[in-house]
Coordinates of C-alpha atoms in Angstrom, one line a residue:
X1 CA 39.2 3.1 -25.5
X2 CA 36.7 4.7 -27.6
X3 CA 36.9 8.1 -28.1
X4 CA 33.6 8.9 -29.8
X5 CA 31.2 11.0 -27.2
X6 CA 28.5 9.3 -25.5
X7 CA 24.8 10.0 -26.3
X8 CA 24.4 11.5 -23.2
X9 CA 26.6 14.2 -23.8
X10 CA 24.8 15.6 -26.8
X11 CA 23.6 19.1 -26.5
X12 CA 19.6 18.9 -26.0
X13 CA 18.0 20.0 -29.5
X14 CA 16.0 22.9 -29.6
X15 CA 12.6 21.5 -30.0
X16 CA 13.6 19.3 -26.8
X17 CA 11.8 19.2 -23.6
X18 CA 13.2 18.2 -20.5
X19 CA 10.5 15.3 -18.4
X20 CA 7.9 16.9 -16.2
X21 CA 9.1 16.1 -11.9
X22 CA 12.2 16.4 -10.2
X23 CA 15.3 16.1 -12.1
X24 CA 17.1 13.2 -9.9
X25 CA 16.3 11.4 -6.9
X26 CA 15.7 14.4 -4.8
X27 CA 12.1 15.6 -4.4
X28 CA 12.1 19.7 -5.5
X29 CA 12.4 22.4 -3.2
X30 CA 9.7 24.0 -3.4
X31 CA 6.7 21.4 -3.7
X32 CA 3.9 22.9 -6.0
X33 CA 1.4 24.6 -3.6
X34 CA -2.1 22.4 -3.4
X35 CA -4.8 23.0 -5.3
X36 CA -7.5 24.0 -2.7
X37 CA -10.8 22.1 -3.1
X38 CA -14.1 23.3 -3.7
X39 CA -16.1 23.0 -0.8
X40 CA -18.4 20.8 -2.6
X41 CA -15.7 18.4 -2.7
X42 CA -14.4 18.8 1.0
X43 CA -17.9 18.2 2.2
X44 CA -18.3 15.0 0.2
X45 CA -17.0 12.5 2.7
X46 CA -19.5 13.7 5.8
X47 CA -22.3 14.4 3.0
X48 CA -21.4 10.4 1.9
X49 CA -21.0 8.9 5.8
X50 CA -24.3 10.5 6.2
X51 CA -26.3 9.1 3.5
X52 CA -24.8 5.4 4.8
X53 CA -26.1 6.3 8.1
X54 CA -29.3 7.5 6.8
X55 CA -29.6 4.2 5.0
X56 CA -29.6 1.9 7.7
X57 CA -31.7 4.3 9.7
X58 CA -34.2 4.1 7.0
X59 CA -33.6 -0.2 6.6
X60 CA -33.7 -0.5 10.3
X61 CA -37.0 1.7 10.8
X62 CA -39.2 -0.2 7.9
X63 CA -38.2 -3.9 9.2
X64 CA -39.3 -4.0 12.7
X65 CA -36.5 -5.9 14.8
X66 CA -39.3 -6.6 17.0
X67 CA -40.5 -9.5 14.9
X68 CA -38.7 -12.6 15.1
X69 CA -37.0 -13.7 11.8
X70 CA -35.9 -10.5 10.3
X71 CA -32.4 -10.1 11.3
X72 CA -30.1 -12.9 13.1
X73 CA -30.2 -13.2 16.8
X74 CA -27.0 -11.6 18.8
X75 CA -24.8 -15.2 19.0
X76 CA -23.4 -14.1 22.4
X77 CA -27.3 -14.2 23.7
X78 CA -28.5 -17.4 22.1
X79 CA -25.3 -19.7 23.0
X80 CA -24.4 -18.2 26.3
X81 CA -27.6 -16.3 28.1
X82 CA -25.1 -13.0 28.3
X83 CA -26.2 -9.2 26.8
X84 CA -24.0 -7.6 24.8
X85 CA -23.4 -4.1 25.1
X86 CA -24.9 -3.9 21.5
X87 CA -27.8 -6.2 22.1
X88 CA -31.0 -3.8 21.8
X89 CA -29.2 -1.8 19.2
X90 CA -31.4 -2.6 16.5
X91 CA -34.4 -1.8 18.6
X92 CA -33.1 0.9 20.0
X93 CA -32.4 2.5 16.2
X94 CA -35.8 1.3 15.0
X95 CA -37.2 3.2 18.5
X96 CA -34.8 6.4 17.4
X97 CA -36.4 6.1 13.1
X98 CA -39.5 6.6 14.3
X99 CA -39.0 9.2 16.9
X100 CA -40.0 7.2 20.3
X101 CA -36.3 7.5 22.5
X102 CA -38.2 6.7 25.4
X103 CA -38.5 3.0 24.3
X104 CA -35.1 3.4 22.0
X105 CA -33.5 4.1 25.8
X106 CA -35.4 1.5 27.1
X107 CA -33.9 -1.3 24.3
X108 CA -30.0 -0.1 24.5
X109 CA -29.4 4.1 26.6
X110 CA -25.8 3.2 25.1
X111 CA -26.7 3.3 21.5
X112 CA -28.6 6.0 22.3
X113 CA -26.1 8.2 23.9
X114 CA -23.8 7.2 20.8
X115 CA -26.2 8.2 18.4
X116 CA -26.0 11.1 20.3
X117 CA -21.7 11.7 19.8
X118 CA -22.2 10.0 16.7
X119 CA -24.2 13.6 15.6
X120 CA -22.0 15.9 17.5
X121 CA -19.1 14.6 16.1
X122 CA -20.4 14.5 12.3
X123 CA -22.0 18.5 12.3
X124 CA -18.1 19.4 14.1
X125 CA -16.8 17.6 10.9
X126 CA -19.0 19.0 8.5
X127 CA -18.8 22.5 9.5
X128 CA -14.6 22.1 9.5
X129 CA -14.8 20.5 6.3
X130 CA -17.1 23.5 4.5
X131 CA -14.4 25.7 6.4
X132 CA -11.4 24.2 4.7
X133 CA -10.2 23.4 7.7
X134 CA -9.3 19.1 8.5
X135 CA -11.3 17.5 11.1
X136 CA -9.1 15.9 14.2
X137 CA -10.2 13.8 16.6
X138 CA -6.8 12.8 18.6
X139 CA -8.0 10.2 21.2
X140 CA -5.3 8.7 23.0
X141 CA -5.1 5.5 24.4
X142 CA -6.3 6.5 27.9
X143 CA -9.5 7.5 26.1
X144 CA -10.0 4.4 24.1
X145 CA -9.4 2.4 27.4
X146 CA -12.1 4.7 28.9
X147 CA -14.6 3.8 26.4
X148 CA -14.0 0.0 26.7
X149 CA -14.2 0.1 30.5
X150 CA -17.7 1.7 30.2
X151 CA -18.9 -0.9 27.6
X152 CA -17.5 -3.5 30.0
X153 CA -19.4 -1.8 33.1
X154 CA -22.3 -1.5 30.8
X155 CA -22.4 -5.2 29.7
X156 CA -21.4 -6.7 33.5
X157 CA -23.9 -4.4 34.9
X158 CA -27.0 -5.4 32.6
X159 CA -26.6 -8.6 32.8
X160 CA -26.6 -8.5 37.0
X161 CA -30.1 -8.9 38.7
X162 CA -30.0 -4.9 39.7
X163 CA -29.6 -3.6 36.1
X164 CA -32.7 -5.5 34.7
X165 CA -33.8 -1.9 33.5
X166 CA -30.8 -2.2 31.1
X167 CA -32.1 -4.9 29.6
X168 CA -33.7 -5.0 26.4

């Protein structure tokens, strides 16, 4: 055996700086405390879903969906006869972009009454984010089976002789 010391014993010199971050596998005790954000910067991400939805608004309500050739027909409609709970949607938004929800409930009252939790939930989002505070939406699976049992209502009843006012 070799009695020399090993380089890892050697006393640390005195311009020596240990490496930033925990010293070992285990995280530190006591974390560094966040930074908090500016509120600029908390309400970036409903300031930027926003403009995306004001975009397509804005695309949707200068081409007319009401004139064939513009965007591509709904394949459920053209291959099997059958409305879609979205089909009217694009009507219905370009009906909504220029201020006329009579005729946008006429094309699709679904997208409409989305549009409508669609801006309820973004200004409860926005006004948590410029509080600091995170924005939870905790649906549980009862509610997500709600909402496709309605879309399924909505789609068998439209396409049934007695809901012709649901169609578009």
């Amino acid at each position: 055996m070799d009695a020399s010391p090993s380089p890892a014993a050697d006393p640390p010199t005195p311009g020596h700086r240990p490496a930033p971050g925990p010293p070992g596998p285990f995280p530190p005790v006591f974390p560094p405390a966040p930074v908090p954000a500016s509120r600029l910067r908390r309400i970036a991400g409903p300031a930027g879903v926003m403009a995306g939805v004001i975009g397509a608004f804005v695309l949707v309500g200068s081409v007319d969906p009401n004139e064939p050739g513009h965007y591509p027909v709904c394949p459920l409609l053209r291959f099997t006869g059958i409305y879609c709970p979205g089909c009217g949607g694009l009507r219905s938004a370009y009906a909504v972009a220029h201020g006329d929800i009579g005729t946008a409930f006429g094309s699709n009252a679904l997208a409409v009454i989305g549009y409508g939790i669609f801006a309820v939930a973004w200004v409860l989002w926005m006004v948590r984010a410029a509080a600091g505070r995170p924005a939870r939406l905790a649906l549980r699976p009862v509610h997500w089976w709600a909402v496709g049992a309605v879309l399924m209502i909505f789609t068998v009843v439209r396409n049934l002789p007695f809901g012709s006012a649901l169609v578009p």
